[in-house]
Short mmCIF file of C-alpha atoms in Angstrom, two decimals:
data_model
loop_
_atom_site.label_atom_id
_atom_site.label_comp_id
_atom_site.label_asym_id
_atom_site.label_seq_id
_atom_site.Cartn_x
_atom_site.Cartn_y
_atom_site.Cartn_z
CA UNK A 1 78.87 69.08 137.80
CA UNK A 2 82.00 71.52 137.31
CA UNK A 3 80.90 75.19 136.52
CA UNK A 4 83.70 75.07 134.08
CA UNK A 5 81.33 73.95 130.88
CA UNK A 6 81.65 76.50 128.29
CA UNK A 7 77.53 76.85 128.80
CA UNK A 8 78.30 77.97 132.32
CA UNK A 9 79.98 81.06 130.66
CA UNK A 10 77.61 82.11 128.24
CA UNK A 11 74.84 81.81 131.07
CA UNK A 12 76.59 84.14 133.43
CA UNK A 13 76.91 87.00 130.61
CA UNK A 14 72.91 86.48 129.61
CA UNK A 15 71.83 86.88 133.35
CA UNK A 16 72.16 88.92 136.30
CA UNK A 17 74.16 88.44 139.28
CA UNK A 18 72.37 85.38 141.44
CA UNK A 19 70.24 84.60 138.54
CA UNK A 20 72.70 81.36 137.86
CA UNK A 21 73.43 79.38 140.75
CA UNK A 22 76.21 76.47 140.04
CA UNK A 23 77.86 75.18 143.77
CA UNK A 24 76.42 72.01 145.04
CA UNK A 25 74.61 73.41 148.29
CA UNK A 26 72.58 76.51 146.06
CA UNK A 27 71.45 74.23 143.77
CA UNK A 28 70.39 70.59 145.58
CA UNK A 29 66.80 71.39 146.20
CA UNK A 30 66.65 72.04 142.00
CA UNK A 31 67.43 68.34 141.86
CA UNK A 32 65.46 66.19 143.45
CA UNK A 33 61.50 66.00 143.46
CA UNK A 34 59.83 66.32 146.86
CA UNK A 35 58.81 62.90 147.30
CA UNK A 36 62.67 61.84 147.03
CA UNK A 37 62.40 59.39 144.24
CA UNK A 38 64.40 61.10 141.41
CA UNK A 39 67.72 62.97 142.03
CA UNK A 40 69.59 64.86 139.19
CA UNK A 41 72.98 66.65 138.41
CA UNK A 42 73.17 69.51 136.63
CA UNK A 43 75.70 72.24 134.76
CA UNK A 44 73.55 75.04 136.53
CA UNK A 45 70.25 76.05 137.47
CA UNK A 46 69.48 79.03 135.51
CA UNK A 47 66.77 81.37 137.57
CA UNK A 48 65.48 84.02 134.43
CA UNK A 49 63.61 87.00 135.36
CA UNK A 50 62.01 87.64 131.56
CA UNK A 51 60.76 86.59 128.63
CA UNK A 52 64.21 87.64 126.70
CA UNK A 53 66.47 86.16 129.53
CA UNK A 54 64.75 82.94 129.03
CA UNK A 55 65.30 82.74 125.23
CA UNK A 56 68.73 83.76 126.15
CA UNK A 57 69.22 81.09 128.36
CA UNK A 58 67.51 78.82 125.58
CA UNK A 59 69.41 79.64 123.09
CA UNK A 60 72.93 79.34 124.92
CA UNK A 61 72.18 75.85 125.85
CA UNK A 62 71.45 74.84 122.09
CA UNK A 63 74.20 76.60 120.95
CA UNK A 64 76.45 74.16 123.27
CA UNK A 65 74.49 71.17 122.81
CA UNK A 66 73.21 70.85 126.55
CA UNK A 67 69.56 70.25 127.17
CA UNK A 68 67.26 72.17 129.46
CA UNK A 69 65.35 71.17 131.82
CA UNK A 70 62.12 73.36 132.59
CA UNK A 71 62.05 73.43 136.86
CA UNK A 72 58.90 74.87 138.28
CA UNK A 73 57.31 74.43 141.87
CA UNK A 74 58.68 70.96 141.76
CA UNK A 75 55.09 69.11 142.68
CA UNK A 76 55.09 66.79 140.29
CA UNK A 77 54.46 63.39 141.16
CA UNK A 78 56.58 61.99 138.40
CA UNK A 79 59.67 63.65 137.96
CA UNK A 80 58.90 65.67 135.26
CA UNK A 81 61.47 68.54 136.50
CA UNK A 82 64.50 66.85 137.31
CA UNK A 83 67.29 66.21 135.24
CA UNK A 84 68.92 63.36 134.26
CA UNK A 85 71.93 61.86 136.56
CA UNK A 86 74.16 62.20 133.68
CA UNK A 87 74.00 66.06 134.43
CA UNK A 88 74.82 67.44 130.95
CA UNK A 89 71.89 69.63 131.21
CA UNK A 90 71.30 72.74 132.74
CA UNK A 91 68.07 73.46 134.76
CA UNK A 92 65.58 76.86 134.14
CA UNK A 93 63.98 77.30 136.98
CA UNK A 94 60.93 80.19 136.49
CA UNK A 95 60.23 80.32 139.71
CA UNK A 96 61.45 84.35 139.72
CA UNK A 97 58.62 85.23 136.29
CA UNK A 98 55.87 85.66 138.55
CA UNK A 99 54.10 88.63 137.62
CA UNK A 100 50.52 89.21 137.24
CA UNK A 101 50.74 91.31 133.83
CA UNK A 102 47.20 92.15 133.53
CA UNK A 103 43.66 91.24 134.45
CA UNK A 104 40.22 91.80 132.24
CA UNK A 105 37.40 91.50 134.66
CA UNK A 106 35.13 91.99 131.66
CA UNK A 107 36.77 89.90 129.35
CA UNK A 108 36.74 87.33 131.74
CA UNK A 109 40.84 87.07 131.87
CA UNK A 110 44.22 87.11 133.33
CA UNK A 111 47.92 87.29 131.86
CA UNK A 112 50.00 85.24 134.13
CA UNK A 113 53.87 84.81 133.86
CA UNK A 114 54.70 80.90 134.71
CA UNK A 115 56.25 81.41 137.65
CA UNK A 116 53.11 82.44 139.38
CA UNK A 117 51.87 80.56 141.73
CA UNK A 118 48.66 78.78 141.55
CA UNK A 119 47.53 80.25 144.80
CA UNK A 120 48.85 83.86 143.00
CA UNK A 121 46.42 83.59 140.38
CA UNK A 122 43.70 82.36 142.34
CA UNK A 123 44.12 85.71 144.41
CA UNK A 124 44.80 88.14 141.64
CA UNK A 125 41.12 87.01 140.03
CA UNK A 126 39.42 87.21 143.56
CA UNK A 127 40.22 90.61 143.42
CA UNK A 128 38.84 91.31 140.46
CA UNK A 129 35.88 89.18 141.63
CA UNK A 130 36.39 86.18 139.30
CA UNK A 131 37.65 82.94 139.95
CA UNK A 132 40.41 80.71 138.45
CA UNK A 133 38.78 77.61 139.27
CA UNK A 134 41.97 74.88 139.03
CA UNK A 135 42.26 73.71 142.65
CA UNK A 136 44.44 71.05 143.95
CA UNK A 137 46.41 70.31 147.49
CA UNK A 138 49.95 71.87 146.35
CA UNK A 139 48.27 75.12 144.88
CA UNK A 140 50.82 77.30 147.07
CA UNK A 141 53.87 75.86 145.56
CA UNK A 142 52.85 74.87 141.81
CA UNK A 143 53.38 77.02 139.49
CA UNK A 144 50.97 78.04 136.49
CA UNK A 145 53.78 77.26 134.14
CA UNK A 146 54.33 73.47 135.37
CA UNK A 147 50.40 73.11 136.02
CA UNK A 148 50.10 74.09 132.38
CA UNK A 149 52.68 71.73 131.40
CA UNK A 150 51.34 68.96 132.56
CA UNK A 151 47.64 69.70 131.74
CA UNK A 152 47.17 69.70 135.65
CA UNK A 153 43.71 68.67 136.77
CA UNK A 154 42.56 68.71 140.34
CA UNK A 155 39.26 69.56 142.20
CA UNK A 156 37.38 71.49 140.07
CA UNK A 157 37.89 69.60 136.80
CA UNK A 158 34.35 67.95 136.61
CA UNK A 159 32.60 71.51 136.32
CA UNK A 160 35.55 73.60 134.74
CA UNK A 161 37.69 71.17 132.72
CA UNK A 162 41.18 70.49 132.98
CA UNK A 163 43.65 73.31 132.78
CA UNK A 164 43.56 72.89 128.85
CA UNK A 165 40.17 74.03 128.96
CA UNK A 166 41.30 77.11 130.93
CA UNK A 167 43.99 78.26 128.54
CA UNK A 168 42.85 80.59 125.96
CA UNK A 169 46.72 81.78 124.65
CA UNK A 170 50.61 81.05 125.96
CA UNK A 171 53.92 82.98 125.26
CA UNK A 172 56.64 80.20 124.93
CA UNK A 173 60.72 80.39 124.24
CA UNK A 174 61.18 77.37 121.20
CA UNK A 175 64.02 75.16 121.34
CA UNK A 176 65.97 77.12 119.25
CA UNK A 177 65.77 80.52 121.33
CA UNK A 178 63.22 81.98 119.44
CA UNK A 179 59.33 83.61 121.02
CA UNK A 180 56.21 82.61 119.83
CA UNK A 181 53.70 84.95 121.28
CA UNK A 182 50.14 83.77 121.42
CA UNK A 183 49.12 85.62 124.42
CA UNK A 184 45.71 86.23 122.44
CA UNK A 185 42.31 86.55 124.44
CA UNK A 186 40.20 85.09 122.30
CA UNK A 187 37.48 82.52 122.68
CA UNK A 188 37.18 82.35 118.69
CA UNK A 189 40.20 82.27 116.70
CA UNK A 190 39.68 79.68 113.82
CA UNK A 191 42.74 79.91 112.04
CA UNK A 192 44.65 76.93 111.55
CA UNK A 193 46.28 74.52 114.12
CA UNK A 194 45.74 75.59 117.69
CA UNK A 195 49.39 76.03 118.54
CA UNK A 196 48.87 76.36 122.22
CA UNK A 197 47.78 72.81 122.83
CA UNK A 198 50.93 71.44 121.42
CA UNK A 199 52.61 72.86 124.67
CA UNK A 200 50.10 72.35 127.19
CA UNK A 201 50.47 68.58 129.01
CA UNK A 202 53.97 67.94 126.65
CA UNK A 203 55.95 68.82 130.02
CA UNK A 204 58.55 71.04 128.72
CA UNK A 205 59.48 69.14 125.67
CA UNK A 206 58.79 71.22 123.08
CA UNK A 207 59.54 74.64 124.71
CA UNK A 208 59.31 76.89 127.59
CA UNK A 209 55.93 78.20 128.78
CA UNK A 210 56.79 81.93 130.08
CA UNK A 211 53.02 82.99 130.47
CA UNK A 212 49.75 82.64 130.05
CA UNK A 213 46.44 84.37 128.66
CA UNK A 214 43.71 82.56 131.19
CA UNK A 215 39.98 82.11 131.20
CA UNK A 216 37.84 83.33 134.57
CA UNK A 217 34.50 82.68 135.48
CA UNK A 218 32.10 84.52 137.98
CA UNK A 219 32.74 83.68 140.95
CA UNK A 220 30.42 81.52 143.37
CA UNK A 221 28.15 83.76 145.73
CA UNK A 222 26.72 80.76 147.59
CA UNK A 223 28.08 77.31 148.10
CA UNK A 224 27.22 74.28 149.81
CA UNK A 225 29.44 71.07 151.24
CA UNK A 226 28.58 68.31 152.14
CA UNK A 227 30.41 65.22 153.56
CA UNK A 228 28.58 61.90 152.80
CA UNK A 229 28.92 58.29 153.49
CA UNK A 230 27.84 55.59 151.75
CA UNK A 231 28.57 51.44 151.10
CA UNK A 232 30.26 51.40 147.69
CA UNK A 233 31.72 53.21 144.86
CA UNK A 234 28.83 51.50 142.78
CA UNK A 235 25.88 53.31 145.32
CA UNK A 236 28.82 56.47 144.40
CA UNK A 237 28.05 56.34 140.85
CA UNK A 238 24.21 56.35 141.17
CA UNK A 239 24.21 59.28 143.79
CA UNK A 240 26.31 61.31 140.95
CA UNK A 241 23.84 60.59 138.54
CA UNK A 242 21.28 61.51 139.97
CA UNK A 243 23.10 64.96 141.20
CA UNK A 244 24.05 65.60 137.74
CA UNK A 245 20.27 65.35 136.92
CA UNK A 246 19.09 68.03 139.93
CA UNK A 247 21.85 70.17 139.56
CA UNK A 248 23.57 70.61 136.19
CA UNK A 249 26.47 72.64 136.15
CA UNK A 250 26.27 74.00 139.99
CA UNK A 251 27.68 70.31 140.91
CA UNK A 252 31.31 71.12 141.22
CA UNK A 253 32.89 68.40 142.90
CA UNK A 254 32.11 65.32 143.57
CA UNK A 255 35.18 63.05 145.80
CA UNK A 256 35.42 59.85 146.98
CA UNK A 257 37.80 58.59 149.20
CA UNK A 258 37.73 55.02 150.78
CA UNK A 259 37.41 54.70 154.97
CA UNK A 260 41.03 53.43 154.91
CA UNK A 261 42.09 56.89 153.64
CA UNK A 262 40.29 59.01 155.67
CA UNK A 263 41.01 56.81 158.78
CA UNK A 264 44.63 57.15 157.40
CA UNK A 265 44.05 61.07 157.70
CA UNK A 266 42.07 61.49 160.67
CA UNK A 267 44.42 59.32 163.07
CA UNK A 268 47.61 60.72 161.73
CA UNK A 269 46.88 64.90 161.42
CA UNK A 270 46.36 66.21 164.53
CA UNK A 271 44.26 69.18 162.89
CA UNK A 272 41.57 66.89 160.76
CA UNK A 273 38.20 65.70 162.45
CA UNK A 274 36.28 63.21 161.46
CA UNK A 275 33.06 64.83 160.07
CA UNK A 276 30.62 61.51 160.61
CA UNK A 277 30.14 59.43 163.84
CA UNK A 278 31.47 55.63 163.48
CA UNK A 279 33.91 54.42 160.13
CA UNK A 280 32.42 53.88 156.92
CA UNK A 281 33.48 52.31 153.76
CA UNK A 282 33.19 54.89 151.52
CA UNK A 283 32.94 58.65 151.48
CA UNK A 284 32.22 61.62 149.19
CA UNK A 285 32.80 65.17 149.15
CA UNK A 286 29.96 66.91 147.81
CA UNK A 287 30.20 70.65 146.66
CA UNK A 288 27.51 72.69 145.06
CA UNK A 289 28.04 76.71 143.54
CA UNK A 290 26.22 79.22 142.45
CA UNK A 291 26.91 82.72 141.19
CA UNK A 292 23.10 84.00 142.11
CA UNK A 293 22.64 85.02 145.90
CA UNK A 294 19.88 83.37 147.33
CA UNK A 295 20.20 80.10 145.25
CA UNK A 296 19.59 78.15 148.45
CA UNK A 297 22.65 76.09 147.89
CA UNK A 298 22.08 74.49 151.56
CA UNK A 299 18.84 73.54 151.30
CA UNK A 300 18.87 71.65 147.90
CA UNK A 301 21.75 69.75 149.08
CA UNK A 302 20.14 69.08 151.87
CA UNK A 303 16.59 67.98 150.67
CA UNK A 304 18.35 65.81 147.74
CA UNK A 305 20.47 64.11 150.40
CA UNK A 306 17.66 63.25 152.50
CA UNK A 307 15.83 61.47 149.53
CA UNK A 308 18.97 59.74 148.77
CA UNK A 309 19.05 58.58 152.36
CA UNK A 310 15.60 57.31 152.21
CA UNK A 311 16.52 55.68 148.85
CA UNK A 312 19.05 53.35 150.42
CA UNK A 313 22.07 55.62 148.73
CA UNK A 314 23.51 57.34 151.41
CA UNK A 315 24.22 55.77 154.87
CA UNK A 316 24.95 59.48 156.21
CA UNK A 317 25.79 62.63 155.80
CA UNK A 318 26.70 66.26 157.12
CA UNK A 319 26.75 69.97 155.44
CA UNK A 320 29.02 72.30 156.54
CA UNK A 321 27.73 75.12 158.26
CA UNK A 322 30.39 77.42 158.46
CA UNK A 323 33.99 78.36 156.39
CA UNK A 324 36.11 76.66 159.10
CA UNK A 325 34.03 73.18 159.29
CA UNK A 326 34.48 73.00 155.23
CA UNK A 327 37.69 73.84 155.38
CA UNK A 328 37.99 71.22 157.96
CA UNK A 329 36.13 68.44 155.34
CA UNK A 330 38.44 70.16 152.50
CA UNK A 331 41.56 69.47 154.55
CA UNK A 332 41.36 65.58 154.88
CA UNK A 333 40.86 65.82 151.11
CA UNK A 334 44.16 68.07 150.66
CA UNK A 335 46.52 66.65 152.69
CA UNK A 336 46.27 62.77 152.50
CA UNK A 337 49.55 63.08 150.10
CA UNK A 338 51.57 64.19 152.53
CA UNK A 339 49.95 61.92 155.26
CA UNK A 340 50.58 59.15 153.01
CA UNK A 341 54.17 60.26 152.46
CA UNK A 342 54.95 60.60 156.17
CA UNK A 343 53.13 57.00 157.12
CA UNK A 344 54.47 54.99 154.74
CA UNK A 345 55.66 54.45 150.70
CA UNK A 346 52.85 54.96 148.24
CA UNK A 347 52.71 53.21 144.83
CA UNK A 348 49.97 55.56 143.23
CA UNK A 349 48.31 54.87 139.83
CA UNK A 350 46.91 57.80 138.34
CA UNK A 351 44.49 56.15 136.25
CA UNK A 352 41.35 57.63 133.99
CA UNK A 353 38.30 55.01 133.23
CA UNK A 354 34.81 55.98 132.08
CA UNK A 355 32.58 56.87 135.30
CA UNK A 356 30.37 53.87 135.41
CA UNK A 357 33.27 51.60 134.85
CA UNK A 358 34.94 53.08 138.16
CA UNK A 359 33.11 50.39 140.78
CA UNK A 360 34.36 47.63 138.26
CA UNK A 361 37.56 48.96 137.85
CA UNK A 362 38.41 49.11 141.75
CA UNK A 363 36.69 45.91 142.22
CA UNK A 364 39.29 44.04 139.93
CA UNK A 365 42.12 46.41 141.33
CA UNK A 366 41.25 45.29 144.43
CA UNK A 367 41.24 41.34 143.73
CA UNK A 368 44.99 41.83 142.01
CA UNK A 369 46.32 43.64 144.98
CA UNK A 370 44.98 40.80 147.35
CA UNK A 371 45.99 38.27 145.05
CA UNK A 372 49.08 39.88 144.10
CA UNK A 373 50.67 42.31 146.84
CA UNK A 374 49.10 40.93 150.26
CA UNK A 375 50.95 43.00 152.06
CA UNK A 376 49.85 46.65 150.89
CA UNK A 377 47.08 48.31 151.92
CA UNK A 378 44.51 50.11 149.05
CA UNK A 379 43.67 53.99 149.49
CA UNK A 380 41.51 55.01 146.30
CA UNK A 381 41.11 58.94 146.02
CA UNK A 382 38.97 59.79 142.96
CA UNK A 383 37.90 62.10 141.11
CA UNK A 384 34.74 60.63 140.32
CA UNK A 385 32.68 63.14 138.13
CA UNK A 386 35.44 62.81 135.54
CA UNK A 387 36.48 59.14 136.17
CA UNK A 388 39.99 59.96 137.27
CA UNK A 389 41.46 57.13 140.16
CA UNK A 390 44.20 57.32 142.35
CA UNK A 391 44.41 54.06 143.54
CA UNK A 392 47.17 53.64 146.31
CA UNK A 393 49.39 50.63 147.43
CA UNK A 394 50.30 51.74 150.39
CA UNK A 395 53.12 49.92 152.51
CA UNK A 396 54.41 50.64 156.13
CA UNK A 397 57.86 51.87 156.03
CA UNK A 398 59.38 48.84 158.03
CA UNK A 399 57.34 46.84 155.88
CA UNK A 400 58.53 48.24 152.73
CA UNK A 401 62.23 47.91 153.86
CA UNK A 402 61.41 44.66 154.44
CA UNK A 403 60.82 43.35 151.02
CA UNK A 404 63.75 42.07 149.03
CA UNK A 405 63.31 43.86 145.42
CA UNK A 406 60.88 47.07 146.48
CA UNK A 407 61.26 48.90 143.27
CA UNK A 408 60.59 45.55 141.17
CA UNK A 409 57.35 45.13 143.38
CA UNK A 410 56.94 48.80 142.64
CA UNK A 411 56.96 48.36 138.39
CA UNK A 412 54.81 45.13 139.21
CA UNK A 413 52.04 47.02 140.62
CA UNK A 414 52.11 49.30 137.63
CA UNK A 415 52.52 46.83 135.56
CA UNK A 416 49.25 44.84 136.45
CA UNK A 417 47.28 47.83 137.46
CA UNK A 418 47.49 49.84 134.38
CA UNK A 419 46.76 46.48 132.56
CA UNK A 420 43.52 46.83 134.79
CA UNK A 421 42.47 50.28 133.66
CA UNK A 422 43.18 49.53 130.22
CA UNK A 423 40.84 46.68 130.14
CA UNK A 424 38.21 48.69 131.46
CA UNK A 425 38.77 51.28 129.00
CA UNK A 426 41.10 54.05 130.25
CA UNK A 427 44.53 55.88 130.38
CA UNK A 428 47.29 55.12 132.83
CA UNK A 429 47.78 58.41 133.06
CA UNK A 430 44.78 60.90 133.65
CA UNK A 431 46.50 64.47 135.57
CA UNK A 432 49.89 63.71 137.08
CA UNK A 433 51.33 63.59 133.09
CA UNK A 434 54.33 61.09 132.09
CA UNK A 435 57.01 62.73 132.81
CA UNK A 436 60.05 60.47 133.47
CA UNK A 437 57.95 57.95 135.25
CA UNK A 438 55.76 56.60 132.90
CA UNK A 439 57.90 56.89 130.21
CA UNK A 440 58.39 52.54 129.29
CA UNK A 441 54.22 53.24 129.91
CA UNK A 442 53.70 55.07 126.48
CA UNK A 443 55.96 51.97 124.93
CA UNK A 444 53.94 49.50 126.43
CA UNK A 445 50.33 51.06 125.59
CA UNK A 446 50.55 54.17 122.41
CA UNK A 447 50.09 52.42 119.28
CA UNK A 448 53.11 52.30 116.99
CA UNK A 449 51.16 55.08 114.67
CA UNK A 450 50.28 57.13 117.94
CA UNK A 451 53.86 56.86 118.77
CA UNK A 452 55.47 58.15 115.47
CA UNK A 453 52.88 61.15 115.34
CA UNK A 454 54.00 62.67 118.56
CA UNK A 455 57.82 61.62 117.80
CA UNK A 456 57.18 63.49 114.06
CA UNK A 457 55.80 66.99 116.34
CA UNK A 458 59.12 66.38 118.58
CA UNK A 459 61.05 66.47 115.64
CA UNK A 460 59.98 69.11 114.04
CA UNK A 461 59.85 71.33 117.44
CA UNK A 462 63.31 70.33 118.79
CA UNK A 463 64.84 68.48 116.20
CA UNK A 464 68.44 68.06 118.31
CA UNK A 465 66.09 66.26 121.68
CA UNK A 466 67.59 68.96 123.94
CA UNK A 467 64.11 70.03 125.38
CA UNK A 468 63.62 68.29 128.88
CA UNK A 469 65.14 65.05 127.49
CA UNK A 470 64.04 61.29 128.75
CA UNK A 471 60.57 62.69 129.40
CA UNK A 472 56.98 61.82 127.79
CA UNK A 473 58.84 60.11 125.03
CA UNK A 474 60.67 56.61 125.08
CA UNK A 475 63.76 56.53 123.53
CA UNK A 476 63.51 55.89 119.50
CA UNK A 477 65.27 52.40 119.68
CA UNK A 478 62.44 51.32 122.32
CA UNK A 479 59.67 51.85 119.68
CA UNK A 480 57.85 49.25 118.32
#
């Protein structure tokens, strides 16, 4: 876009020299997500170092009727952070608010600005001898702001909830320029709406997360990891059950991945290892914690596993016994996006069922994709304590630029799929968010009243639609 828009102008005199970035070469990598599937234009890309320089930068945009669009680590696997092509929009990027402003080992929290990192937090509580227990794969390039916006989940969701459940108060910049602190520390405050949760998982659309009051827990003195194999996501099921039964709360994650993703892993990264002998159909990643030394973490998962092998559940299985073999087991776990990036296009359904419904749910995912789209290959990743499914149609690259319509296959598959998880209960959407992806998803499956109640707090937030436009929302003519 020119840099001669009068918003341009007004940006320059509310921030500091290299704080607003407007050629074409500064700011490409602002506008387009890392998987390469959504590419932007933009007046500028706004870089704020504060609170006030974000309100300023807020409030110049509204004044000249051009939106903003909230850029964090730019993980997001459905273009939340990328503007429109039309360009008449100006990105803030909060990648430079990324102070630690204080830490209350006693309280049990931490003030973060959103351009932390989620690797940045995790440290800053170590140190203190807590734990911020969200985990996922990109945790050294997402930010807390963007993980907030989207209501990230990850790794650890099944024993600490999803980052909602970790936010106790935010400081966001309205749509109008104005600050609404909240930055309390409270686990009680019964006073009316909880304003917070209108902002965490709406993905910038109702203002601008600039920090966060966050809620530690001890950390784990002993752990144990195991890698397990076993027939079917239905023998899956029954070993969690009968975890959550020995162990309570010190189960904190429970994986499965299908042999056709870990095979995809193992024979494509040169650093992963296959931790069991021979393929298998299924796999789990077991973890146990405790915050009590001498728990005996190891041998409870190891005694439980044993009966489960007797039992008929478990086909085999392995316990880490040192930091660099799980970190090893946690690696084919953590990288298999980019794996399945490099090998070939992904068409990944981020889909939430109830836990016992997840064996049915694959099983009938699995007949449409045979059925249906012969020529991908399924990869299911799952979260399967809380009944989240990333189930992955994967194709080939030379395959995929073989087929004559790839993007109409590409809505076909989501189509039919989320039609799938629907019928077996769930979301078609359970951590990745909406964003601009999923977008003719909340037509097809929010009830007309669901619709107009989020469209009513949109309204009454950021009444002009400048706030990260074309996300979460469909457009009012395409409801009902």
């Amino acid at each position: 876009m020119s840099a001669t828009h009068p918003v341009v102008d007004a940006l320059a005199g509310a921030l500091g020299a290299g704080d607003l970035l407007v050629d074409a070469e500064a700011t490409a990598r602002y506008l387009v997500d890392w998987r390469g599937l959504w590419r932007g234009r933009t007046h500028a890309v706004a870089r704020p170092r504060s609170t006030d320089e974000v309100a300023a930068v807020v409030t110049a945009c509204a004044s000249h009727g051009v939106a903003v669009v909230p850029h964090g680590g730019n993980t997001s696997l459905c273009g939340g952070a990328i503007p429109a092509a039309a360009g008449d929009s100006v990105v803030l990027s909060l990648e430079r608010m990324n102070r630690i402003r204080a830490v209350d080992r006693a309280g049990g929290t931490l003030v973060a600005e959103a351009g932390c990192t989620l690797a940045a937090v995790q440290a800053a509580a170590a140190a203190e001898g807590r734990l911020f227990p969200l985990s996922m794969g990109s945790e050294g390039s997402a930010l807390i702001g963007g993980a907030i916006s989207t209501n990230a989940g990850g790794t650890g969701v099944f024993r600490y909830g999803n980052t909602r459940d970790l936010v106790l108060g935010l400081e966001v910049v309205l749509p109008d320029g104005a600050v609404w602190n909240g930055l309390r520390a409270l686990r009680k405050d019964n006073t009316g709406y909880d304003l917070k949760h209108l902002f965490i998982g709406a993905e910038g659309t109702l203002g601008v997360i600039t920090a966060a009051t966050l809620r530690l827990v001890p950390r784990p003195v002993e752990q144990a990891l195991a890698w397990v194999a076993l027939a079917s996501p239905r023998q899956a099921v029954a070993l969690l059950a009968a975890a959550q039964e020995r162990f309570d709360t010190r189960l904190t994650a429970f994986e499965l991945l299908n042999g056709a993703q870990v095979e995809l892993v193992v024979s494509h990264l040169e650093a992963a290892r296959r931790p069991l002998a021979g393929r298998h159909a299924w796999h789990l990643l077991v973890e146990l914690s405790d915050p009590l030394a001498g728990s005996a973490m190891v041998e409870h998962l190891t005694d439980f596993l044993g009966e489960a092998a007797e039992s008929g559940l478990v086909e085999d299985a392995t316990i880490a016994t040192s930091v660099r073999q799980a970190e090893g087991f946690w690696l084919i776990r953590h990288a298999l996006s980019d794996v399945n990036r490099d090998h070939g296009v992904s068409v990944t359904l981020d889909v939430a069922v109830p836990v016992s419904a997840v064996p049915a749910f694959v099983a009938a995912a699995d007949e449409v994709v045979g059925r249906e789209f012969p020529l991908g290959e399924v990869l299911v990743v799952s979260h399967l304590g809380d009944g989240n499914v990333h189930y992955i149609v994967q194709f080939a690259h030379p395959v995929w630029a073989r087929l004559e319509a790839p993007e109409d296959v590409r809505h076909a598959i989501f189509d039919r799929l989320h039609d799938v998880a629907i019928a077996h209960g769930g979301s078609f959407s359970a951590e990745h968010g909406v964003g601009a992806k999923l977008v003719t998803e909340m037509r097809r499956y929010k009830s007309p009243t669901e619709l107009a109640m989020m469209r009513a707090v949109k309204s009454a937030l950021d009444p002009t639609g400048l706030m990260n436009p074309g996300k979460v929302l469909p457009p009012p003519s395409s409801v009902g």
